[in-house]
GROMACS .gro file of C-alpha atoms in nm:
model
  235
    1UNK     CA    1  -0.708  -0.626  -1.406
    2UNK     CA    2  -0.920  -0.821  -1.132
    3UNK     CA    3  -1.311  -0.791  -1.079
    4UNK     CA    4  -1.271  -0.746  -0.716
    5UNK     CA    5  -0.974  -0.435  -0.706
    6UNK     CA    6  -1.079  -0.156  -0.455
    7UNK     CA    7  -0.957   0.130  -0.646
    8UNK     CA    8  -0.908   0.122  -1.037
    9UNK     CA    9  -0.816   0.413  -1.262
   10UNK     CA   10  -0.865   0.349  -1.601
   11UNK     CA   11  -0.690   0.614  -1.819
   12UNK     CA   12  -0.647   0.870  -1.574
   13UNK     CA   13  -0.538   1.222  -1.682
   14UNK     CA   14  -0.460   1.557  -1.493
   15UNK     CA   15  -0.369   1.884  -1.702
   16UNK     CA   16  -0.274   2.220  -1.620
   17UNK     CA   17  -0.317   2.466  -1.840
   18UNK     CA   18   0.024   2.683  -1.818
   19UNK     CA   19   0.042   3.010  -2.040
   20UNK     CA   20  -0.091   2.879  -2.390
   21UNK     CA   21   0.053   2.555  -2.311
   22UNK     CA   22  -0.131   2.216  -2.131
   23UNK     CA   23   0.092   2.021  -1.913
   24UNK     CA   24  -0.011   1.685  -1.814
   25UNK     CA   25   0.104   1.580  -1.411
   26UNK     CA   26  -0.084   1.261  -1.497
   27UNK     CA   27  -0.068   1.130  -1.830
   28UNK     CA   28  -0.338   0.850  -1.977
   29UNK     CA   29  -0.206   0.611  -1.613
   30UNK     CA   30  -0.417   0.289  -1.521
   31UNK     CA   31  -0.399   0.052  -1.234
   32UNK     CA   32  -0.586  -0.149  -0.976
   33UNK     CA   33  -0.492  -0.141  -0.611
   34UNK     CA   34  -0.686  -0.401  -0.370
   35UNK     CA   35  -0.835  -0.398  -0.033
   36UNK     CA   36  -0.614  -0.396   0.252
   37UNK     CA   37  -0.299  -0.378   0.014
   38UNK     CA   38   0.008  -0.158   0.113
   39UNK     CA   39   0.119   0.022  -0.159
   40UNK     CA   40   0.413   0.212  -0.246
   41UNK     CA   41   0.474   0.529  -0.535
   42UNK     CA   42   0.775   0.614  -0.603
   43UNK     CA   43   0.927   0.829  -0.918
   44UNK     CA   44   1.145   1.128  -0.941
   45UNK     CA   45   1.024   1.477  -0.851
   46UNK     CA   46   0.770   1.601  -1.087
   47UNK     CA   47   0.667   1.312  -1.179
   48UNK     CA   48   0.331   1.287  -1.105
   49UNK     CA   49   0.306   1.152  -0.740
   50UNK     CA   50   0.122   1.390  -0.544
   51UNK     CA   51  -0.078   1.462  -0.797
   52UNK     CA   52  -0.203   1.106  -0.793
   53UNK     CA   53  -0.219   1.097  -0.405
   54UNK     CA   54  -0.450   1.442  -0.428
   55UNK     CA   55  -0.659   1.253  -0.729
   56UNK     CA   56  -0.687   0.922  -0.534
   57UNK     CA   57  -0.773   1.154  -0.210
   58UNK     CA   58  -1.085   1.365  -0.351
   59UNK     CA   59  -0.872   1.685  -0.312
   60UNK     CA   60  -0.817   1.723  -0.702
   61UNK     CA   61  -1.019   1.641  -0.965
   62UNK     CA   62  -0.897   1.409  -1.315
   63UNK     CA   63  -0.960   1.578  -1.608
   64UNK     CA   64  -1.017   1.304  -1.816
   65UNK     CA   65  -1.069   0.886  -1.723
   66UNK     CA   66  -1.224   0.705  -1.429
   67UNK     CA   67  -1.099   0.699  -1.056
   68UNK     CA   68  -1.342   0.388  -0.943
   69UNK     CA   69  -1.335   0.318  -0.588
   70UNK     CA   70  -1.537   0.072  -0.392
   71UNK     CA   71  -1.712   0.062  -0.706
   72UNK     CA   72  -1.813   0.464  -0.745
   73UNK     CA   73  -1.655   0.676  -0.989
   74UNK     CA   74  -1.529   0.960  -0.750
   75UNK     CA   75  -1.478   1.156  -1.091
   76UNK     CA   76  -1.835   1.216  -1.128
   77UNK     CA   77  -1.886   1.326  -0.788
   78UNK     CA   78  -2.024   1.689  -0.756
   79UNK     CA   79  -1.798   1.921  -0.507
   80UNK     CA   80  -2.018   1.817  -0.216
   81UNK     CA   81  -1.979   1.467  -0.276
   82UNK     CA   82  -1.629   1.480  -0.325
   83UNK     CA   83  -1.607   1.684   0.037
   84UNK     CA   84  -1.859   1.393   0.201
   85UNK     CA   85  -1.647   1.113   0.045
   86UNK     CA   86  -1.319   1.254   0.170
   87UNK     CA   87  -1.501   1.297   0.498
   88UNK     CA   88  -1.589   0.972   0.547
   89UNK     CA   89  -1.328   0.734   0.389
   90UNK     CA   90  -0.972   0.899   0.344
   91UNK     CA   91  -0.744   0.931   0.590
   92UNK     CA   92  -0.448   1.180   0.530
   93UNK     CA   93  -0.060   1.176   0.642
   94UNK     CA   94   0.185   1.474   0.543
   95UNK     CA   95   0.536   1.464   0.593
   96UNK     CA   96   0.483   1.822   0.803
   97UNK     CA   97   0.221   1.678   1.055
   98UNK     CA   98  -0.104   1.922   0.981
   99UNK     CA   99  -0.155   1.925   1.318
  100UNK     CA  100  -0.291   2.201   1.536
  101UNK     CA  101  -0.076   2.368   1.735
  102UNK     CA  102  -0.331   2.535   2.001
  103UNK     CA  103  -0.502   2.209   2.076
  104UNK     CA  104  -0.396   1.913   2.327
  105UNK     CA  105  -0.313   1.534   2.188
  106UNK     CA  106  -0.605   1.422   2.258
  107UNK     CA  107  -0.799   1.733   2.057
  108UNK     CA  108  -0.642   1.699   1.780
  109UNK     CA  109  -0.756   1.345   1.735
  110UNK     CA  110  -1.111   1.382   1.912
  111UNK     CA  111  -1.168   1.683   1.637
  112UNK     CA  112  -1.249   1.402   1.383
  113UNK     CA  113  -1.612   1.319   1.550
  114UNK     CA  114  -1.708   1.727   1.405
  115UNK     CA  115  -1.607   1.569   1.037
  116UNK     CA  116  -1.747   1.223   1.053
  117UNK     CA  117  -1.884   0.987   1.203
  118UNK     CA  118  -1.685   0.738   1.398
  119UNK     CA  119  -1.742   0.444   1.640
  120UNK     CA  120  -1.360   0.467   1.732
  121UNK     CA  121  -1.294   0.648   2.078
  122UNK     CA  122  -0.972   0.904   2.068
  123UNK     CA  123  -0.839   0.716   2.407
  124UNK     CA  124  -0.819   0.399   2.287
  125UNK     CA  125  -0.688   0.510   1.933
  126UNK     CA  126  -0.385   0.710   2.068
  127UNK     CA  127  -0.294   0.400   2.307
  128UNK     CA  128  -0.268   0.191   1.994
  129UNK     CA  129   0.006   0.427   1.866
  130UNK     CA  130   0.123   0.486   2.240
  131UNK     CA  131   0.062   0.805   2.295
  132UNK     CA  132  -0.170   0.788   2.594
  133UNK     CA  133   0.018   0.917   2.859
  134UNK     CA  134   0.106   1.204   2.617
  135UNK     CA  135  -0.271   1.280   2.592
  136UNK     CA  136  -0.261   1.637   2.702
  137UNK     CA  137   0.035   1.778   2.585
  138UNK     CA  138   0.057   2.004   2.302
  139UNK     CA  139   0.251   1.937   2.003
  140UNK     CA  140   0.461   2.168   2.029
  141UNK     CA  141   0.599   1.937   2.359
  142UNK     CA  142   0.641   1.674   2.148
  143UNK     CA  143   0.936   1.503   1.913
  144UNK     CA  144   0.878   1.496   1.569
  145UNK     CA  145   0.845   1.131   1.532
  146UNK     CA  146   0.505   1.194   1.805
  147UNK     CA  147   0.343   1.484   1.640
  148UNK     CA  148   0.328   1.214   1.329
  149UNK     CA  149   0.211   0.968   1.550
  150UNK     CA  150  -0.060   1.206   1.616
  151UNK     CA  151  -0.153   1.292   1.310
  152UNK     CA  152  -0.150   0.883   1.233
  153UNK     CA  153  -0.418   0.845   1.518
  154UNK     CA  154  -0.609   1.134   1.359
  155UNK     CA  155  -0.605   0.957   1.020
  156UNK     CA  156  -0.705   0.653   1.184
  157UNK     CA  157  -0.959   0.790   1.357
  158UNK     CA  158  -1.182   0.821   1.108
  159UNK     CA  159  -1.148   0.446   1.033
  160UNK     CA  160  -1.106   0.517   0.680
  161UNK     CA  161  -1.081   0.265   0.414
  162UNK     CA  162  -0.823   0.480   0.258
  163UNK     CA  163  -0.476   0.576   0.419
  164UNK     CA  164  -0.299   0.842   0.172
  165UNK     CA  165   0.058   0.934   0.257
  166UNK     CA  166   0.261   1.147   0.112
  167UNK     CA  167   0.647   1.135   0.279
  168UNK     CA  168   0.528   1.009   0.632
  169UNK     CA  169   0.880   0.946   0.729
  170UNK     CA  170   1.029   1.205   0.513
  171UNK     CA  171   1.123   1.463   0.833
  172UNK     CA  172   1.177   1.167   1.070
  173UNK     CA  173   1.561   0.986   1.138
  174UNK     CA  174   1.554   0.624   1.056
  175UNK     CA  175   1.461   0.478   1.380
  176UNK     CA  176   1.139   0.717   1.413
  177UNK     CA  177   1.052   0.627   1.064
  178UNK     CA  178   1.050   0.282   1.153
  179UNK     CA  179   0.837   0.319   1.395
  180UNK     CA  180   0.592   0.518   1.184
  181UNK     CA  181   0.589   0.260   0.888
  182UNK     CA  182   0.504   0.001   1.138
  183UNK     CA  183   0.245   0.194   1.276
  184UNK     CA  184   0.100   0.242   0.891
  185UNK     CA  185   0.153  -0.143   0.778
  186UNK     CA  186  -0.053  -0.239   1.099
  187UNK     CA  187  -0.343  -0.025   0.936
  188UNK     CA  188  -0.281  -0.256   0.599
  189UNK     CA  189  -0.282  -0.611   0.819
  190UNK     CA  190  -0.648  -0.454   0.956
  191UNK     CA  191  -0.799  -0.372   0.610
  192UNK     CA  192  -0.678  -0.027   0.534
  193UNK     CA  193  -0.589   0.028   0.191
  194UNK     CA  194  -0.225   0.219   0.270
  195UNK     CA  195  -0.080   0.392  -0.011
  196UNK     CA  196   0.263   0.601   0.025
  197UNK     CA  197   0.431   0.825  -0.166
  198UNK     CA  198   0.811   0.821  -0.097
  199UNK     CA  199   1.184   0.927  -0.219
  200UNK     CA  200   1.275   0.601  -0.002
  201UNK     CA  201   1.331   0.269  -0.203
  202UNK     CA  202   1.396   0.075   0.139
  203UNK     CA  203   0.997   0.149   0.176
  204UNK     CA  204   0.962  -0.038  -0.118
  205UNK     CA  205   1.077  -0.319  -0.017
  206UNK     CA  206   0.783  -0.401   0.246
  207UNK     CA  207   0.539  -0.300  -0.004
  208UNK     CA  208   0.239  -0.544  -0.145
  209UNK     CA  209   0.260  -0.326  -0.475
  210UNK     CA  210   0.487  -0.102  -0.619
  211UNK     CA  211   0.413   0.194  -0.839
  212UNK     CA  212   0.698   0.381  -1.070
  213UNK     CA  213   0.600   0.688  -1.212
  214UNK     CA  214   0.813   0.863  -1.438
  215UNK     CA  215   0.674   1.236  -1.596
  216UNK     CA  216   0.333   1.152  -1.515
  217UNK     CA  217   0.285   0.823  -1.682
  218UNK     CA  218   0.320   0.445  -1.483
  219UNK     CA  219   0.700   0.326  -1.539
  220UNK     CA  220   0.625  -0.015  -1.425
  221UNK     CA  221   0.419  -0.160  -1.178
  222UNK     CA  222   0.554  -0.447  -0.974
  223UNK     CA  223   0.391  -0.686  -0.758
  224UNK     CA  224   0.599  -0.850  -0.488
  225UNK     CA  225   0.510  -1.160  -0.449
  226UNK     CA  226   0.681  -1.210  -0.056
  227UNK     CA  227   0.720  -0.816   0.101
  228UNK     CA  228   0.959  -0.776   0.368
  229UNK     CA  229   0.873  -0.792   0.726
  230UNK     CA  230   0.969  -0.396   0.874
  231UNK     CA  231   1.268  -0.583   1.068
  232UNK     CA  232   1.362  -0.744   0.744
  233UNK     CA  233   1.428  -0.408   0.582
  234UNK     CA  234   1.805  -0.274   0.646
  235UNK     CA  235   1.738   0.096   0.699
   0.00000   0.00000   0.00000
């Protein structure tokens, strides 16, 4: 495992206590993922990937191990630290957008500046996934394939170091999903660490690292040595 990895877990466990029985979503799993890598997770259902997503995210806690990253183990974080450190450094993408529905385009990306601080401006942010001349619309005006696109400029921002997504393309057609992953592996090339959860192997083929969990414990994890270029892929 290197010195220099921006997130390590190191025998990471989640359990559930169900009845008089404890079920374990993530079972005893270590790994390091680097700075600016673009990662991918995929496994069955059940086995374990949102549940890593909402660990690696601040929005669950481990029961047992260490979730190190940037060199802080988010484990030991009290509730208010957790809710500062998701504040400030992770960026979140659903496959159903989380956007709101009674504010404009450019609201819904300009609400970040009540969470955290941010030196981005909400113009320039939704030109970079072109959506400025869709600015004040509401989302309910837009496709599908925009509303993520908003939801992407919300994530970004925040400039997070962190980009957690969990099925970004999964309600989009092929072309729109395209368009989204490019729109995510940009964030990578800039220094975001990107990490998706996914039901599609063609993601994994553009991915930096590759993460297979199967009932909660790391299957394998593969590092491609030469990831495909988005126009590479054949979706």
């Amino acid at each position: 495992m290197g010195e220099n990895s921006f997130i390590r877990l190191k025998n990471v466990s989640r359990s559930y206590i169900i009845g008089n029985k404890t079920f374990k979503a993530i079972d005893d799993i270590s790994v390091d993922i680097d700075k600016g890598e673009f990662v991918v997770v995929l496994g069955p259902s059940g086995a374990g990937k949102s549940t890593l997503l909402n660990l690696l995210g601040a929005m669950d806690s481990a029961t047992s191990g260490e979730i190190i990253i940037d060199g802080e183990d988010i484990v030991k974080y009290s509730d208010s630290k957790l809710t500062e450190f998701r504040a400030n450094n992770v960026g979140f993408i659903f496959q159903f957008y989380n956007i709101l529905p009674t504010l404009t385009v450019f609201e819904n990306v300009e609400i970040i500046k009540d969470i955290t601080k941010t030196d981005k401006k909400a113009e320039e942010v939704l030109a970079s996934v072109g959506l400025h001349e869709h600015k004040d619309k509401f989302p309910n005006e837009l496709s599908g394939g925009e509303q993520q696109r908003v939801s992407i400029a919300r994530a970004v921002m925040k400039n997070p170091s962190l980009l957690l997504c969990d099925e970004p393309t999964g309600a989009l057609d092929s072309n729109t999903g395209v368009e989204v992953l490019k729109l995510l592996k940009k964030q990578a090339d800039e220094g975001t660490t990107v990490i998706i959860v996914t039901h599609n192997s063609l993601i994994a083929e553009m991915a930096d690292k590759l993460i297979h969990l199967k009932n909660g414990k790391i299957d394998n994890v593969y590092v491609n040595p030469n990831p495909k270029k988005i126009e590479e892929v054949v979706w």
